Short mmCIF file of C-alpha atoms in Angstrom, two decimals:
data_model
loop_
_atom_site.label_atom_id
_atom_site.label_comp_id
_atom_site.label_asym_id
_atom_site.label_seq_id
_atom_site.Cartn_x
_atom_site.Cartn_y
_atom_site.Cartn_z
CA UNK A 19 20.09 -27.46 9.02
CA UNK A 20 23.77 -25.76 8.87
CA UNK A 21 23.89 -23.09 6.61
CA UNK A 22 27.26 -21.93 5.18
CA UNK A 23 28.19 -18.95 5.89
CA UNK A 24 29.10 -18.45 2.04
CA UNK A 25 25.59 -18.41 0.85
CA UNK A 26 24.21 -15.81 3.38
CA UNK A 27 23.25 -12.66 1.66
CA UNK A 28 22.83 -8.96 2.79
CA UNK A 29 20.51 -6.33 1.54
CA UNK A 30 20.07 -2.62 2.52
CA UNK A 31 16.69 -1.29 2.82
CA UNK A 32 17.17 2.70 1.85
CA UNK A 33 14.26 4.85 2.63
CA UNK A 34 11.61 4.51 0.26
CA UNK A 35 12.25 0.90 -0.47
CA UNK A 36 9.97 -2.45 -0.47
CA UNK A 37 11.65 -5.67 -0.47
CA UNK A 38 10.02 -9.66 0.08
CA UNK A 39 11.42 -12.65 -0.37
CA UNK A 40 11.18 -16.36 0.66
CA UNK A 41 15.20 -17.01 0.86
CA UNK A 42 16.19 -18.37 4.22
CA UNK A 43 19.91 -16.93 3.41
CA UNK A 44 18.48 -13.68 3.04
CA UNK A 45 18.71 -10.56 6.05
CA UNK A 46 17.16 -7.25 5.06
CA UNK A 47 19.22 -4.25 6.65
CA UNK A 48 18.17 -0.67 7.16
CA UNK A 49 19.21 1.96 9.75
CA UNK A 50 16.09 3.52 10.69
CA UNK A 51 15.66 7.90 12.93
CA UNK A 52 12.50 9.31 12.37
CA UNK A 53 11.94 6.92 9.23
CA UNK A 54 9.48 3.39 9.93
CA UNK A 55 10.24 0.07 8.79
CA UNK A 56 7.48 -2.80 8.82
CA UNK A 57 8.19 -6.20 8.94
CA UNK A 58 5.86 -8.03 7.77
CA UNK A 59 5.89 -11.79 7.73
CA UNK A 60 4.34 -15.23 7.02
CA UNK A 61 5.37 -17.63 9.24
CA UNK A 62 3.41 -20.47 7.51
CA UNK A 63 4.67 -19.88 4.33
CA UNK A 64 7.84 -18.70 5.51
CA UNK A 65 7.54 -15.28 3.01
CA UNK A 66 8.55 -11.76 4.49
CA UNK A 67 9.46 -8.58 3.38
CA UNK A 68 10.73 -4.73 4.85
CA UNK A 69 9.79 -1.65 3.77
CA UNK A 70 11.17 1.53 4.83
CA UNK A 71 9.12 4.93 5.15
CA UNK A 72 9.08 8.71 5.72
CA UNK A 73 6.12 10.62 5.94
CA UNK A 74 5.92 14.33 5.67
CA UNK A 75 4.51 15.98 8.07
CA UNK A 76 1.78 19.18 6.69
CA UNK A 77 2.67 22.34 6.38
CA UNK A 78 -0.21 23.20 8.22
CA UNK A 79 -1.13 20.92 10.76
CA UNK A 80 -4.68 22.58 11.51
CA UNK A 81 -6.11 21.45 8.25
CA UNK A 82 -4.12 18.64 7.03
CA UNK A 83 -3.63 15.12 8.82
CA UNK A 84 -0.92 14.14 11.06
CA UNK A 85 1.37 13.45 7.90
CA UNK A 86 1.71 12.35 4.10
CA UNK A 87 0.13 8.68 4.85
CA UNK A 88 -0.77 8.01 1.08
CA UNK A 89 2.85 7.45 0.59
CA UNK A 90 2.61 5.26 3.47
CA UNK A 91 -0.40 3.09 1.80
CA UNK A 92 1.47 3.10 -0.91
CA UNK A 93 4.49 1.83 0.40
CA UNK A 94 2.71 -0.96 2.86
CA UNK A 95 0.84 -2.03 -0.20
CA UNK A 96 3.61 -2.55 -2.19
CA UNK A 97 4.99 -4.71 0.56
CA UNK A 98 1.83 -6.51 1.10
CA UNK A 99 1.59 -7.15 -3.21
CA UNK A 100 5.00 -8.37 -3.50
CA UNK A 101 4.60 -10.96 -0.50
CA UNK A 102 1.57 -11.89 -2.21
CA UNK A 103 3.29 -12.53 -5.13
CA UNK A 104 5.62 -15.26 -3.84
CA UNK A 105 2.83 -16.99 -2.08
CA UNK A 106 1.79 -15.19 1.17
CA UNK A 107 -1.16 -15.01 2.82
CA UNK A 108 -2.71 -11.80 4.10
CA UNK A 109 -4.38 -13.32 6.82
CA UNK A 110 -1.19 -15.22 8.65
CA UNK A 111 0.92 -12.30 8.45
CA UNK A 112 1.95 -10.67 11.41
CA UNK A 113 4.11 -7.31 11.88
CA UNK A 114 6.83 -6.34 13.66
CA UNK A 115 7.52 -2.24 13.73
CA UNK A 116 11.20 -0.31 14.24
CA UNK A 117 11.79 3.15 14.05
CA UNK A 118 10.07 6.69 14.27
CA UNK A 119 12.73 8.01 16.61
CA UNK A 120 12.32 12.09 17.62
CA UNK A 121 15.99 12.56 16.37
CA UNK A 122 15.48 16.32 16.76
CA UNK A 123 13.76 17.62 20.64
CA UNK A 124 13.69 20.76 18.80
CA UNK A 125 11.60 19.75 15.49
CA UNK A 126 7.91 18.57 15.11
CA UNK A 127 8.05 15.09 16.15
CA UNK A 128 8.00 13.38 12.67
CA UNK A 129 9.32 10.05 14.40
CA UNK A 130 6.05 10.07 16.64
CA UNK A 131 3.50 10.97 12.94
CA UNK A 132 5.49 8.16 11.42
CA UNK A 133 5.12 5.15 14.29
CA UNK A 134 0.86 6.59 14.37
CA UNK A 135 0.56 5.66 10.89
CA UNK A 136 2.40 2.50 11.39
CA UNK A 137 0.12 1.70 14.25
CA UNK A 138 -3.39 2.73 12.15
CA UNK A 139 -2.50 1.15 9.61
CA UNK A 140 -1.76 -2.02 10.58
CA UNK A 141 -4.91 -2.30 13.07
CA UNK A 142 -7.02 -1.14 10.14
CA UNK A 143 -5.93 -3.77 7.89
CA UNK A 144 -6.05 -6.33 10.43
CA UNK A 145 -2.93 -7.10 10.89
CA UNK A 146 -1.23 -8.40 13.97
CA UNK A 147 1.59 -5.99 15.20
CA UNK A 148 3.36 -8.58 17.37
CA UNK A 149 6.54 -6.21 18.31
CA UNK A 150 7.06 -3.10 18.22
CA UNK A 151 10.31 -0.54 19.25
CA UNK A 152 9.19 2.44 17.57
CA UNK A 153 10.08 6.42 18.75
CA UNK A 154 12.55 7.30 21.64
CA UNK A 155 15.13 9.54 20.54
CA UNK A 156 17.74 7.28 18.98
CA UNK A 157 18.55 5.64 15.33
CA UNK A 158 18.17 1.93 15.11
CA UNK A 159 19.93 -0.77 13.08
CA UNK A 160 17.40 -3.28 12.23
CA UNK A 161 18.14 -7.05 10.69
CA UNK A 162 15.24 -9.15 9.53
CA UNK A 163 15.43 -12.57 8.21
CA UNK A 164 12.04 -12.61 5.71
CA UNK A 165 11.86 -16.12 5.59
CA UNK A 166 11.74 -17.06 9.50
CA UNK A 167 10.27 -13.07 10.84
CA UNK A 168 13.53 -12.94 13.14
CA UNK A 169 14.77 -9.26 13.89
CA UNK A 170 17.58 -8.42 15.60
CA UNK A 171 17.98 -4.63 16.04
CA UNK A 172 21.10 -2.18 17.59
CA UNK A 173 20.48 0.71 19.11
CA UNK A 174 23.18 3.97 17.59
CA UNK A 175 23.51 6.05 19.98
CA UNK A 176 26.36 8.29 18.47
CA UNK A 177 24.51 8.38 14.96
CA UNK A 178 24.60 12.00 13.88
CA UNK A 179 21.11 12.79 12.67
CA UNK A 180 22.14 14.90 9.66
CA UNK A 181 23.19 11.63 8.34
CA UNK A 182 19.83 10.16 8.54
CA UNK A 183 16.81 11.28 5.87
CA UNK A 184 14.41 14.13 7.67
CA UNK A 185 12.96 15.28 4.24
CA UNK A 186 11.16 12.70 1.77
CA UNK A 187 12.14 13.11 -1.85
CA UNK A 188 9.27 14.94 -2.78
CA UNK A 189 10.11 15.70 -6.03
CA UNK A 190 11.02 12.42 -7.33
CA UNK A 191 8.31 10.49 -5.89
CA UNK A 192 5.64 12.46 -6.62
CA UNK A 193 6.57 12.83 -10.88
CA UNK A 194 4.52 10.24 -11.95
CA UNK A 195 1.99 10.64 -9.21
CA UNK A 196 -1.44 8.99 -10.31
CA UNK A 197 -1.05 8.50 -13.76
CA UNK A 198 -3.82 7.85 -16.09
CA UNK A 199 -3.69 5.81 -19.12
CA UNK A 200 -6.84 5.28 -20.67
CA UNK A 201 -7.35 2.81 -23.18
CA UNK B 14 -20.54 -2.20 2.21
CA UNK B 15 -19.96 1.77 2.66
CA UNK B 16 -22.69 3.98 0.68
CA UNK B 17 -22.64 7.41 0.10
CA UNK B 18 -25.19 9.05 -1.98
CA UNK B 19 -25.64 12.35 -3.91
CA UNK B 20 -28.16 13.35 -5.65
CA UNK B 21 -26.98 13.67 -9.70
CA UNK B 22 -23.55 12.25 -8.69
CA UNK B 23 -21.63 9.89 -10.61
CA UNK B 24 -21.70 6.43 -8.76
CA UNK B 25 -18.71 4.88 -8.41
CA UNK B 26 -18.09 0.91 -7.50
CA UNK B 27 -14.28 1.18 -5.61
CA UNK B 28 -12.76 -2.36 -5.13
CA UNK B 29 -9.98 -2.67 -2.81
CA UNK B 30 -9.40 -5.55 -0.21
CA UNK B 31 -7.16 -2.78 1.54
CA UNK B 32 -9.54 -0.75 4.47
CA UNK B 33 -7.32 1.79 4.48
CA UNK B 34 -6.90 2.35 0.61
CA UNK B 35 -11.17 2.07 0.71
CA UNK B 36 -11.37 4.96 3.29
CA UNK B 37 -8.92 6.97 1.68
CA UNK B 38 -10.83 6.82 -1.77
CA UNK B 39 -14.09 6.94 0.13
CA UNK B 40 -12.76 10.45 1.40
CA UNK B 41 -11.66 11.40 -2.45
CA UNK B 42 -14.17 10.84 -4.22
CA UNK B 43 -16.95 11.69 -2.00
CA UNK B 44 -15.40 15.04 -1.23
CA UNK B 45 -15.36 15.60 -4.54
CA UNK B 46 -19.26 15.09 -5.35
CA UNK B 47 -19.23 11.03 -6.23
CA UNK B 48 -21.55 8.45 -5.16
CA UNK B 49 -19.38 5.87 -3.92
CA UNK B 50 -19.66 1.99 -3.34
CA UNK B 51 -16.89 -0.23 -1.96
CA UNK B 52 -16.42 -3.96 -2.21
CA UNK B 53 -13.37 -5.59 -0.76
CA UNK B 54 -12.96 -8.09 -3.70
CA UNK B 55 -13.99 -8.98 -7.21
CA UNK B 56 -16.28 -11.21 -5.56
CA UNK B 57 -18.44 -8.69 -3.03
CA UNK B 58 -18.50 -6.83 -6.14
CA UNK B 59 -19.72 -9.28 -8.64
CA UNK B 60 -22.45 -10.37 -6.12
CA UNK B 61 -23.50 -6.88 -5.67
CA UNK B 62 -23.07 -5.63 -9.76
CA UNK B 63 -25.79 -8.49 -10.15
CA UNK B 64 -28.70 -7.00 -8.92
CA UNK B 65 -26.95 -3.15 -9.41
CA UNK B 66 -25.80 -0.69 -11.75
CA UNK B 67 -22.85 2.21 -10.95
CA UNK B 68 -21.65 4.64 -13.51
CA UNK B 69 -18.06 3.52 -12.69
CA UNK B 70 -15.92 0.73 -11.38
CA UNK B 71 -12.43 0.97 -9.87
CA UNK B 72 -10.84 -1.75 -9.32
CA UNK B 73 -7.61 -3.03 -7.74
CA UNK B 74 -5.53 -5.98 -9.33
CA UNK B 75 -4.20 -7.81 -6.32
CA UNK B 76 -7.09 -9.34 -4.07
CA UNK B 77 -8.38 -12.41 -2.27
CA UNK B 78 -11.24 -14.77 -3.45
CA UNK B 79 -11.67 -12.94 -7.38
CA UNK B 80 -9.07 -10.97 -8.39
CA UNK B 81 -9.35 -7.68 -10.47
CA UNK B 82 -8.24 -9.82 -13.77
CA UNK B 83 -11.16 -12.15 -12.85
CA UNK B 84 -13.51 -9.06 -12.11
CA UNK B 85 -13.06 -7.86 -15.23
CA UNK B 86 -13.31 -10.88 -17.31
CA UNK B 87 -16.56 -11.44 -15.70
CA UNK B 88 -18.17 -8.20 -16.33
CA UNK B 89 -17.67 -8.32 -19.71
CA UNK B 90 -19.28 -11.55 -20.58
CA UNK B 91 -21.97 -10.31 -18.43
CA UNK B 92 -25.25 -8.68 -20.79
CA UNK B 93 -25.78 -5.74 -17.40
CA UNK B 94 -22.16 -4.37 -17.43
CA UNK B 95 -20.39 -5.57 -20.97
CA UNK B 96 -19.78 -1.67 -21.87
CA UNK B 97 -19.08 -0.56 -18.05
CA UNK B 98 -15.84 1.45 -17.54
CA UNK B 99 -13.82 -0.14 -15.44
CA UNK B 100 -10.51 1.98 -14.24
CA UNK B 101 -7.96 -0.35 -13.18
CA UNK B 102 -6.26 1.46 -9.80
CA UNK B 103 -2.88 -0.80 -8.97
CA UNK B 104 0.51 -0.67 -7.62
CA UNK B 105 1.19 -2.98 -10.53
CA UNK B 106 3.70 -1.25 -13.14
CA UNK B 107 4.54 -3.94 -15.26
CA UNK B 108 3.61 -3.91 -18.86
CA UNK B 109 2.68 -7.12 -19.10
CA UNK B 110 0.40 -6.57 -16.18
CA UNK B 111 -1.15 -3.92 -17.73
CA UNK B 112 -1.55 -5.24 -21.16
CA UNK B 113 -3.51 -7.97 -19.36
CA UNK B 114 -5.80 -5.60 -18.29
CA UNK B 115 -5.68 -4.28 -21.43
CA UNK B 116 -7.04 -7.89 -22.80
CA UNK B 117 -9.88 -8.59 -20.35
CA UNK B 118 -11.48 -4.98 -21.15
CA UNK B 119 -9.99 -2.44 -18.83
CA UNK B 120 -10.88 0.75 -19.87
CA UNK B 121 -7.64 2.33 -18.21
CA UNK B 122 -4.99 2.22 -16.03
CA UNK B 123 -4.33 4.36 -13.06
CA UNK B 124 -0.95 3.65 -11.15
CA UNK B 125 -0.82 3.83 -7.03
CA UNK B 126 -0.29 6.28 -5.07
CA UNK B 127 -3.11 8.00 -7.28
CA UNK B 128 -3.68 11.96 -7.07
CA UNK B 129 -7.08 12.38 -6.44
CA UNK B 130 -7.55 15.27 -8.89
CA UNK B 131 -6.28 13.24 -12.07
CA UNK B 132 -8.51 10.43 -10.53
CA UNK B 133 -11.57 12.34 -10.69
CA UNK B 134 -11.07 13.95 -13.78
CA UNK B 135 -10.51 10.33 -15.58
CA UNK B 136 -13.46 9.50 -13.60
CA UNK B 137 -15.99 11.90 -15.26
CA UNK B 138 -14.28 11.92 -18.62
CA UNK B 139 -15.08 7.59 -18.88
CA UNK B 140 -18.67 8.07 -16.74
CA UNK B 141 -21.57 8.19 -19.80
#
């Protein structure tokens, strides 16, 4: 089939985002340092969807896990529920991970945190991670076509890393944490 | 299924097809004094409500085979667990979604990523 190049479509992923779709015309674009993007697909039902994550890492490592990963549930169950929505299938969909670069030699390794709970999670949930290009030390661009899995990703060498999100939005995300509405 | 007991603790049924969000709650709750249960769908947890009883059910929206809607909907025309409360836990924050819920005989709604402390407290504010 010839597609015209009229009816492609771009989207930008921006940290703390969750996106699925079934359109064929459709690439989902993020740039990706210490921050993780999953892409998960369904090839038989052609369905996919990005999401793109940051995980804190504790304040005190001694007593805390290796970071923040209920954000990270949240956000790879958001992913999962949305491709669900359009008609995936849990059990045919296979990942592909990007990102969790060490931008910093000098901080904690946050990249390193973020690519473990990309890893865990994925194995836990039985989920087939089928590529992966995850930490190193540089930024990434990564396009992924959601209705056919395909990924094509640039390596950015000269990104400067203050341009790139260290910190997550705590603040903001964390508002309207958990809440409770009982009937 | 995953069973932790406590003597005097409110029992709690968690339903979530996710393994990671059932550890994760597993860890909440339990940590915090609960008896917990977990089913990985409104099905598991219909076949095992039938010959049990918990203080509390939790239930996601979003899962294979019987679906928390479906859960819920069952349980109420069932004699054993027509006045159980049943805490909805989703990533679901549509209105409609929620008045669904509403509907079927949720007895609330708790929206994902849930603090545990707010969790617990709704928890042992429904339990009787």
């Amino acid at each position: 089939m010839t597609v015209s190049p009229l009816s492609e479509r771009k989207e930008t992923i921006l940290q703390g985002d969750v996106r699925a779709s079934a359109d064929a015309n459709l690439t989902l674009s993020t740039v990706l340092g210490s921050c993780v993007a999953i892409c998960l697909y369904d090839p038989l039902n052609r369905i996919g969807g990005m999401n793109h994550f940051l995980l804190s890492t504790p304040q005190n490592p001694a007593t805390a896990s290796d970071c923040d990963t209920d954000y990270g549930l949240y956000l790879m169950e958001l992913l999962i529920n949305e491709m669900f929505k359009l008609g995936a299938n849990k059990t045919h969909m296979k990942a592909r991970a990007y990102g969790g670069a060490n931008m910093n030699r000098d901080l904690a390794p946050i990249g390193q945190s973020n690519a473990a709970f990309a890893r865990t999670f994925l194995r836990d949930e039985g989920i087939s991670l089928v590529y992966e290009d995850l930490e190193g030390e540089v930024a990434r661009r990564v396009d992924f076509r959601p209705a056919t899995g395909q990924v094509r990703v640039r390596r950015i060498a000269s990104v400067d890393p203050a341009t790139l999100p260290t910190q997550i939005p705590q603040a903001g995300r964390k508002r309207d944490l958990g809440t409770v509405e009982l009937f | 299924m995953d069973q932790t007991s406590a003597e005097q603790a409110i029992s709690v049924l968690t339903v979530d097809d996710s393994a990671s969000i059932r550890a994760l709650l597993r860890v909440a709750l339990t940590s915090r004094g609960f008896a917990v249960q977990q089913a990985e769908d409104g099905q598991e947890a219909l076949e095992w409500l039938a010959a049990n009883e918990v203080d509390v059910i939790i239930t996601d929206i979003n899962m294979p085979r019987l679906d928390g809607f479906g859960l819920i909907e069952k349980l109420r025309s069932s004699a054993l667990h027509a006045d159980r409360p049943i805490l909805v836990l989703t990533t679901e924050s549509s209105e409609e979604k929620k008045t669904r819920a509403r509907s079927a005989g949720a007895t609330g709604w708790i929206v994902k990523p849930f603090d545990a402390d707010k969790l617990t407290a709704a928890l042992r504010r429904v339990a009787h």
